[in-house]
Amino acid sequence: MFTGIVEELGEVVRVSSTAGDSALVAVRGPLVTSDARHGDSIAVNGVCLTVVEAADGVFTADVMGETLRRSALGALRPGDPVNLERAAALGSRLGGHLVQGHVDGVGEVISREPAEQWETVRFRLPAALARYVVEKGSITIDGVSLTVAEVGADEFSVGLIPTTLKLTTLGAKGVGDPVNLEVDVLAKYVERLLGARLADDAATAAGTGGAV
């Protein structure tokens, strides 16, 4: 579990294909590797990866084919910057929101509007995810916990403060660039629970002929 508060802007060192359609990714991140051990979790652009090895400020992680297909990690190349966050520790402050590190889909930057103190960035998102995104709700973009400013049928916007622009990859994203999206997991659980409740109510009504 993560919070969506990026700890460090790392750099991809190496991407190597392995058996099947998986890959081994090496990432430089002196801060997040300072206490990293085999088996630890580190979010890379919002994707929870398991540390295979960590030494000299670089860690390696296996990336499965499913992850490559469902996220933008497959487009990473050596030298690319990445947002890094270690798994949250129990008892630590929850600065962002509950983030699983399980990407729901890939979005795309469609516009940037600079202002004096911040920048409004608009993203396109997969239609299947639109129902989970609400105004003033939380969303994770490339591992960064953000508040939704506006929502459209297949797009949404967020406001980026100078700190986010400077210390995360979002400051350099251009129009057309892909981003990893994770919607608020609470919305998915509510949908699941309500869907089951409505199905049970419908079955009960059908069994009684609709009588009340």
CSV table of C-alpha atoms in Angstrom, one decimal, residues 1-11 25 27-29 32-33 36 40-51 59 61 73 76 81-88 99-103 140-145 169 180 182:
chain,number,residue,atom,x,y,z
A,1,MET,CA,0.0,0.0,0.0
A,2,PHE,CA,1.2,3.5,-0.9
A,3,THR,CA,0.1,7.1,-0.3
A,4,GLY,CA,0.8,8.7,-3.7
A,5,ILE,CA,3.4,11.1,-2.2
A,6,VAL,CA,6.5,10.7,-4.4
A,7,GLU,CA,9.7,10.4,-2.4
A,8,GLU,CA,12.2,10.6,-5.2
A,9,LEU,CA,12.5,11.2,-8.9
A,10,GLY,CA,14.5,8.2,-10.1
A,11,GLU,CA,16.0,7.2,-13.4
A,25,VAL,CA,13.9,-3.2,-15.0
A,27,VAL,CA,16.1,1.9,-11.6
A,28,ARG,CA,18.4,4.3,-9.9
A,29,GLY,CA,17.0,5.8,-6.7
A,32,VAL,CA,14.3,4.5,-1.9
A,33,THR,CA,17.1,1.9,-2.0
A,36,ALA,CA,15.5,-1.7,0.4
A,40,ASP,CA,10.3,-5.0,-0.6
A,41,SER,CA,7.7,-3.1,-2.6
A,42,ILE,CA,8.5,0.1,-4.5
A,43,ALA,CA,6.1,2.0,-6.7
A,44,VAL,CA,7.5,3.0,-10.1
A,45,ASN,CA,5.3,5.6,-11.8
A,46,GLY,CA,2.5,4.2,-9.7
A,47,VAL,CA,3.1,0.5,-10.4
A,48,CYS,CA,3.9,-1.7,-7.4
A,49,LEU,CA,7.1,-3.6,-8.2
A,50,THR,CA,9.0,-6.1,-6.0
A,51,VAL,CA,12.7,-5.6,-5.4
A,59,PHE,CA,17.3,-1.7,-7.6
A,61,ALA,CA,12.5,-5.6,-10.4
A,73,LEU,CA,5.9,0.8,-18.1
A,76,LEU,CA,10.2,3.1,-20.5
A,81,PRO,CA,12.7,9.7,-15.2
A,82,VAL,CA,10.3,7.8,-12.9
A,83,ASN,CA,8.3,8.6,-9.8
A,84,LEU,CA,9.4,6.4,-6.8
A,85,GLU,CA,7.7,5.7,-3.5
A,86,ARG,CA,8.4,3.0,-0.9
A,87,ALA,CA,5.5,1.1,0.6
A,88,ALA,CA,3.8,3.0,3.4
A,99,VAL,CA,-3.0,3.8,-3.3
A,100,GLN,CA,-2.6,0.1,-4.1
A,101,GLY,CA,0.0,0.5,-6.9
A,102,HIS,CA,-2.4,-1.5,-9.2
A,103,VAL,CA,-2.8,0.4,-12.4
A,140,THR,CA,-3.4,8.6,-8.9
A,141,ILE,CA,-1.5,9.7,-12.0
A,142,ASP,CA,1.9,8.0,-12.5
A,143,GLY,CA,2.0,7.4,-8.8
A,144,VAL,CA,1.1,10.9,-7.7
A,145,SER,CA,-2.0,11.4,-5.5
A,169,THR,CA,7.6,13.4,-13.9
A,180,ASN,CA,-0.6,5.3,-15.5
A,182,GLU,CA,-5.3,4.3,-10.6
